[in-house]
mmCIF file of C-alpha atoms in Angstrom:
data_model
loop_
_atom_site.group_PDB
_atom_site.id
_atom_site.type_symbol
_atom_site.label_atom_id
_atom_site.label_comp_id
_atom_site.label_asym_id
_atom_site.label_seq_id
_atom_site.Cartn_x
_atom_site.Cartn_y
_atom_site.Cartn_z
ATOM 1 C CA MET A 43 34.925 -98.021 8.650
ATOM 2 C CA LYS A 44 38.531 -99.038 9.233
ATOM 3 C CA ALA A 45 41.346 -96.741 8.111
ATOM 4 C CA THR A 46 43.437 -98.003 5.221
ATOM 5 C CA TYR A 47 46.664 -96.424 6.475
ATOM 6 C CA PRO A 48 48.288 -96.482 9.881
ATOM 7 C CA LEU A 49 47.404 -93.442 11.953
ATOM 8 C CA THR A 50 50.021 -93.953 14.660
ATOM 9 C CA PRO A 51 53.042 -92.550 12.751
ATOM 10 C CA TYR A 52 51.010 -89.557 11.650
ATOM 11 C CA ARG A 53 49.834 -88.868 15.185
ATOM 12 C CA LEU A 54 53.363 -89.208 16.538
ATOM 13 C CA ALA A 55 54.632 -86.760 13.920
ATOM 14 C CA VAL A 56 51.953 -84.236 14.867
ATOM 15 C CA ALA A 57 52.739 -84.714 18.562
ATOM 16 C CA SER A 58 56.442 -84.239 17.858
ATOM 17 C CA ARG A 59 55.756 -81.042 15.930
ATOM 18 C CA THR A 60 53.571 -79.796 18.773
ATOM 19 C CA VAL A 61 56.359 -80.372 21.296
ATOM 20 C CA ALA A 62 58.850 -78.766 18.919
ATOM 21 C CA ALA A 63 56.563 -75.755 18.571
ATOM 22 C CA THR A 64 56.081 -75.283 22.302
ATOM 23 C CA LEU A 65 59.449 -76.247 23.789
ATOM 24 C CA GLY A 66 61.708 -75.563 20.818
ATOM 25 C CA GLY A 67 59.924 -72.319 20.046
ATOM 26 C CA TYR A 68 60.303 -71.256 23.664
ATOM 27 C CA ALA A 69 64.027 -72.066 23.595
ATOM 28 C CA LEU A 70 64.451 -70.071 20.388
ATOM 29 C CA ALA A 71 62.484 -67.127 21.782
ATOM 30 C CA ALA A 72 64.437 -67.142 25.045
ATOM 31 C CA THR A 73 67.856 -67.249 23.385
ATOM 32 C CA SER A 74 66.850 -64.642 20.846
ATOM 33 C CA THR A 75 65.698 -62.378 23.687
ATOM 34 C CA ALA A 76 69.090 -62.688 25.349
ATOM 35 C CA ALA A 77 70.987 -62.134 22.104
ATOM 36 C CA LEU A 78 68.859 -59.158 21.049
ATOM 37 C CA SER A 79 69.189 -57.611 24.504
ATOM 38 C CA LEU A 80 72.955 -57.720 24.212
ATOM 39 C CA LEU A 81 72.859 -56.470 20.634
ATOM 40 C CA LEU A 82 70.543 -53.548 21.366
ATOM 41 C CA HIS A 83 72.122 -52.398 24.643
ATOM 42 C CA PRO A 84 74.756 -49.921 23.405
ATOM 43 C CA PRO A 85 72.385 -47.861 21.218
ATOM 44 C CA LEU A 86 69.459 -48.157 23.675
ATOM 45 C CA GLU A 87 69.284 -47.995 27.442
ATOM 46 C CA ARG A 88 69.386 -51.394 29.167
ATOM 47 C CA VAL A 89 65.684 -51.406 30.101
ATOM 48 C CA GLU A 90 64.599 -50.336 26.616
ATOM 49 C CA ALA A 91 66.839 -52.945 25.003
ATOM 50 C CA VAL A 92 65.397 -55.735 27.153
ATOM 51 C CA MET A 93 61.809 -54.614 26.565
ATOM 52 C CA THR A 94 62.349 -54.353 22.802
ATOM 53 C CA ALA A 95 63.984 -57.769 22.694
ATOM 54 C CA THR A 96 61.160 -59.277 24.743
ATOM 55 C CA LEU A 97 58.514 -57.855 22.435
ATOM 56 C CA LEU A 98 60.394 -59.071 19.362
ATOM 57 C CA SER A 99 60.704 -62.525 20.903
ATOM 58 C CA TRP A 100 56.924 -62.949 20.680
ATOM 59 C CA ILE A 101 57.182 -62.511 16.912
ATOM 60 C CA ILE A 102 60.050 -64.992 16.803
ATOM 61 C CA TYR A 103 58.025 -67.449 18.886
ATOM 62 C CA ALA A 104 55.059 -67.175 16.514
ATOM 63 C CA MET A 105 57.354 -67.677 13.514
ATOM 64 C CA ALA A 106 58.897 -70.749 15.154
ATOM 65 C CA ILE A 107 55.447 -72.227 15.751
ATOM 66 C CA GLY A 108 54.538 -71.584 12.133
ATOM 67 C CA TRP A 109 57.798 -73.136 10.960
ATOM 68 C CA THR A 110 57.263 -76.370 12.879
ATOM 69 C CA PHE A 111 54.010 -77.024 11.060
ATOM 70 C CA TYR A 112 55.299 -75.737 7.713
ATOM 71 C CA ALA A 113 58.354 -78.020 7.583
ATOM 72 C CA ARG A 114 58.147 -81.147 5.485
ATOM 73 C CA THR A 115 59.141 -83.539 8.254
ATOM 74 C CA ALA A 116 59.177 -83.492 12.022
ATOM 75 C CA TRP A 117 62.993 -83.772 11.898
ATOM 76 C CA LEU A 118 63.218 -80.562 9.903
ATOM 77 C CA ALA A 119 60.791 -78.912 12.299
ATOM 78 C CA TRP A 120 63.029 -79.773 15.242
ATOM 79 C CA ALA A 121 66.167 -78.738 13.367
ATOM 80 C CA GLY A 122 64.574 -75.446 12.343
ATOM 81 C CA VAL A 123 64.013 -74.364 15.930
ATOM 82 C CA LEU A 124 66.851 -76.047 17.816
ATOM 83 C CA LEU A 125 69.795 -75.219 15.560
ATOM 84 C CA PRO A 126 69.168 -71.449 15.637
ATOM 85 C CA ALA A 127 68.539 -71.668 19.398
ATOM 86 C CA LEU A 128 71.842 -73.471 19.905
ATOM 87 C CA ALA A 129 73.667 -70.974 17.702
ATOM 88 C CA LEU A 130 72.203 -68.011 19.585
ATOM 89 C CA GLY A 131 72.969 -69.706 22.886
ATOM 90 C CA ALA A 132 76.588 -70.106 21.831
ATOM 91 C CA VAL A 133 76.740 -66.429 20.894
ATOM 92 C CA VAL A 134 75.228 -65.324 24.197
ATOM 93 C CA TYR A 135 77.015 -67.708 26.551
ATOM 94 C CA GLY A 136 80.172 -68.363 24.518
ATOM 95 C CA PRO A 137 82.249 -65.553 26.014
ATOM 96 C CA SER A 138 81.571 -66.787 29.557
ATOM 97 C CA TRP A 139 82.457 -70.351 28.527
ATOM 98 C CA TRP A 140 85.753 -69.209 27.041
ATOM 99 C CA GLY A 141 86.618 -66.975 29.977
ATOM 100 C CA VAL A 142 86.231 -63.693 28.072
ATOM 101 C CA ALA A 143 84.733 -60.871 30.091
ATOM 102 C CA ALA A 144 81.636 -59.397 28.503
#
């Protein structure tokens, strides 16, 4: 039986969401690890802050994967993981870009 609707756009949208979940989720988890490490360092020791941030990044990664398949469109899925990753990246690396010592 032949399908009555085109499957190619649907398959491309699912493939795009899968890439957004893996690569975009990884980017969000990595930048959130860096930002949380810097945020947690004064109250905690450096090693404890990095370990806590790394463990929390797994939760963030899982939430990003869930978001990419919960979003209405693939564009919103990409925006939902890349915009926060870019914002966190600017927070983490912004001082070095502007010449401010951290």
